[in-house]
């Protein structure tokens, strides 16, 4: 007779939940990318090369958004 709280079954359920969460995260990331893409186009940023945009975003994230905005405002 199997135990009510079978750890093997619990692990299987946990793995299934992880897979479901990973799929949901991927979908939400795609949706976020679409929203950010629209914002980029609204600002005229579609002329920025992808590699340059990647550098800008990475540098901004490394500095922190507040510091980046402060430095841009001073420029």
PDB file of C-alpha atoms in Angstrom:
ATOM      1  CA  UNK A   1       0.000   0.000   0.000  1.00  0.00           C
ATOM      2  CA  UNK A   2       1.594   3.316  -1.085  1.00  0.00           C
ATOM      3  CA  UNK A   3       2.106   6.025   1.487  1.00  0.00           C
ATOM      4  CA  UNK A   4      -0.111   9.075   1.266  1.00  0.00           C
ATOM      5  CA  UNK A   5       2.876  11.434   1.115  1.00  0.00           C
ATOM      6  CA  UNK A   6       5.088   9.493  -1.277  1.00  0.00           C
ATOM      7  CA  UNK A   7       8.295  11.505  -1.838  1.00  0.00           C
ATOM      8  CA  UNK A   8       8.729  10.049  -5.327  1.00  0.00           C
ATOM      9  CA  UNK A   9       5.303  11.297  -6.385  1.00  0.00           C
ATOM     10  CA  UNK A  10       6.034  14.639  -4.772  1.00  0.00           C
ATOM     11  CA  UNK A  11       9.242  14.940  -6.812  1.00  0.00           C
ATOM     12  CA  UNK A  12       7.374  14.087 -10.006  1.00  0.00           C
ATOM     13  CA  UNK A  13       4.785  16.781  -9.272  1.00  0.00           C
ATOM     14  CA  UNK A  14       7.539  19.263  -8.494  1.00  0.00           C
ATOM     15  CA  UNK A  15       9.276  18.555 -11.814  1.00  0.00           C
ATOM     16  CA  UNK A  16       5.981  18.994 -13.654  1.00  0.00           C
ATOM     17  CA  UNK A  17       5.438  22.313 -11.899  1.00  0.00           C
ATOM     18  CA  UNK A  18       8.950  23.435 -12.840  1.00  0.00           C
ATOM     19  CA  UNK A  19       8.293  22.562 -16.476  1.00  0.00           C
ATOM     20  CA  UNK A  20       5.010  24.462 -16.397  1.00  0.00           C
ATOM     21  CA  UNK A  21       6.690  27.482 -14.792  1.00  0.00           C
ATOM     22  CA  UNK A  22       9.519  27.401 -17.339  1.00  0.00           C
ATOM     23  CA  UNK A  23       6.997  27.377 -20.191  1.00  0.00           C
ATOM     24  CA  UNK A  24       5.053  30.224 -18.595  1.00  0.00           C
ATOM     25  CA  UNK A  25       8.254  32.220 -18.081  1.00  0.00           C
ATOM     26  CA  UNK A  26       9.227  31.762 -21.733  1.00  0.00           C
ATOM     27  CA  UNK A  27       5.803  32.961 -22.861  1.00  0.00           C
ATOM     28  CA  UNK A  28       5.927  35.995 -20.562  1.00  0.00           C
ATOM     29  CA  UNK A  29       9.440  36.854 -21.752  1.00  0.00           C
ATOM     30  CA  UNK A  30       8.213  36.824 -25.340  1.00  0.00           C
ATOM     31  CA  UNK A  31       5.288  39.059 -24.414  1.00  0.00           C
ATOM     32  CA  UNK A  32       7.617  41.440 -22.560  1.00  0.00           C
ATOM     33  CA  UNK A  33       9.915  41.569 -25.592  1.00  0.00           C
ATOM     34  CA  UNK A  34       6.970  42.579 -27.772  1.00  0.00           C
ATOM     35  CA  UNK A  35       6.017  45.369 -25.363  1.00  0.00           C
ATOM     36  CA  UNK A  36       9.616  46.611 -25.194  1.00  0.00           C
ATOM     37  CA  UNK A  37       9.885  46.440 -28.968  1.00  0.00           C
ATOM     38  CA  UNK A  38       6.831  48.678 -29.303  1.00  0.00           C
ATOM     39  CA  UNK A  39       8.355  51.158 -26.861  1.00  0.00           C
ATOM     40  CA  UNK A  40      11.600  51.140 -28.818  1.00  0.00           C
ATOM     41  CA  UNK A  41       9.763  51.910 -32.056  1.00  0.00           C
ATOM     42  CA  UNK A  42       7.713  54.674 -30.403  1.00  0.00           C
ATOM     43  CA  UNK A  43      10.975  56.340 -29.336  1.00  0.00           C
ATOM     44  CA  UNK A  44      12.563  56.047 -32.779  1.00  0.00           C
ATOM     45  CA  UNK A  45      15.033  53.471 -31.504  1.00  0.00           C
ATOM     46  CA  UNK A  46      14.484  51.038 -34.349  1.00  0.00           C
ATOM     47  CA  UNK A  47      17.530  52.567 -36.054  1.00  0.00           C
ATOM     48  CA  UNK A  48      19.837  51.361 -33.263  1.00  0.00           C
ATOM     49  CA  UNK A  49      21.839  48.310 -34.241  1.00  0.00           C
ATOM     50  CA  UNK A  50      20.984  45.251 -32.106  1.00  0.00           C
ATOM     51  CA  UNK A  51      24.564  44.920 -30.850  1.00  0.00           C
ATOM     52  CA  UNK A  52      24.597  48.577 -29.791  1.00  0.00           C
ATOM     53  CA  UNK A  53      21.240  48.261 -28.073  1.00  0.00           C
ATOM     54  CA  UNK A  54      22.505  45.207 -26.212  1.00  0.00           C
ATOM     55  CA  UNK A  55      25.560  47.199 -25.048  1.00  0.00           C
ATOM     56  CA  UNK A  56      23.392  50.111 -23.926  1.00  0.00           C
ATOM     57  CA  UNK A  57      21.054  47.901 -21.941  1.00  0.00           C
ATOM     58  CA  UNK A  58      23.849  45.882 -20.337  1.00  0.00           C
ATOM     59  CA  UNK A  59      25.750  49.019 -19.343  1.00  0.00           C
ATOM     60  CA  UNK A  60      22.577  50.589 -17.954  1.00  0.00           C
ATOM     61  CA  UNK A  61      21.795  47.512 -15.910  1.00  0.00           C
ATOM     62  CA  UNK A  62      25.372  47.378 -14.586  1.00  0.00           C
ATOM     63  CA  UNK A  63      25.237  51.036 -13.527  1.00  0.00           C
ATOM     64  CA  UNK A  64      21.695  50.823 -12.259  1.00  0.00           C
ATOM     65  CA  UNK A  65      18.741  52.541 -13.807  1.00  0.00           C
ATOM     66  CA  UNK A  66      18.716  55.546 -11.464  1.00  0.00           C
ATOM     67  CA  UNK A  67      22.432  56.243 -12.031  1.00  0.00           C
ATOM     68  CA  UNK A  68      22.024  55.839 -15.791  1.00  0.00           C
ATOM     69  CA  UNK A  69      19.111  58.282 -15.879  1.00  0.00           C
ATOM     70  CA  UNK A  70      21.018  60.751 -13.709  1.00  0.00           C
ATOM     71  CA  UNK A  71      24.029  60.615 -16.030  1.00  0.00           C
ATOM     72  CA  UNK A  72      21.890  61.007 -19.122  1.00  0.00           C
ATOM     73  CA  UNK A  73      20.076  63.985 -17.656  1.00  0.00           C
ATOM     74  CA  UNK A  74      23.415  65.684 -16.967  1.00  0.00           C
ATOM     75  CA  UNK A  75      24.644  65.132 -20.530  1.00  0.00           C
TER      76      UNK A  75
END
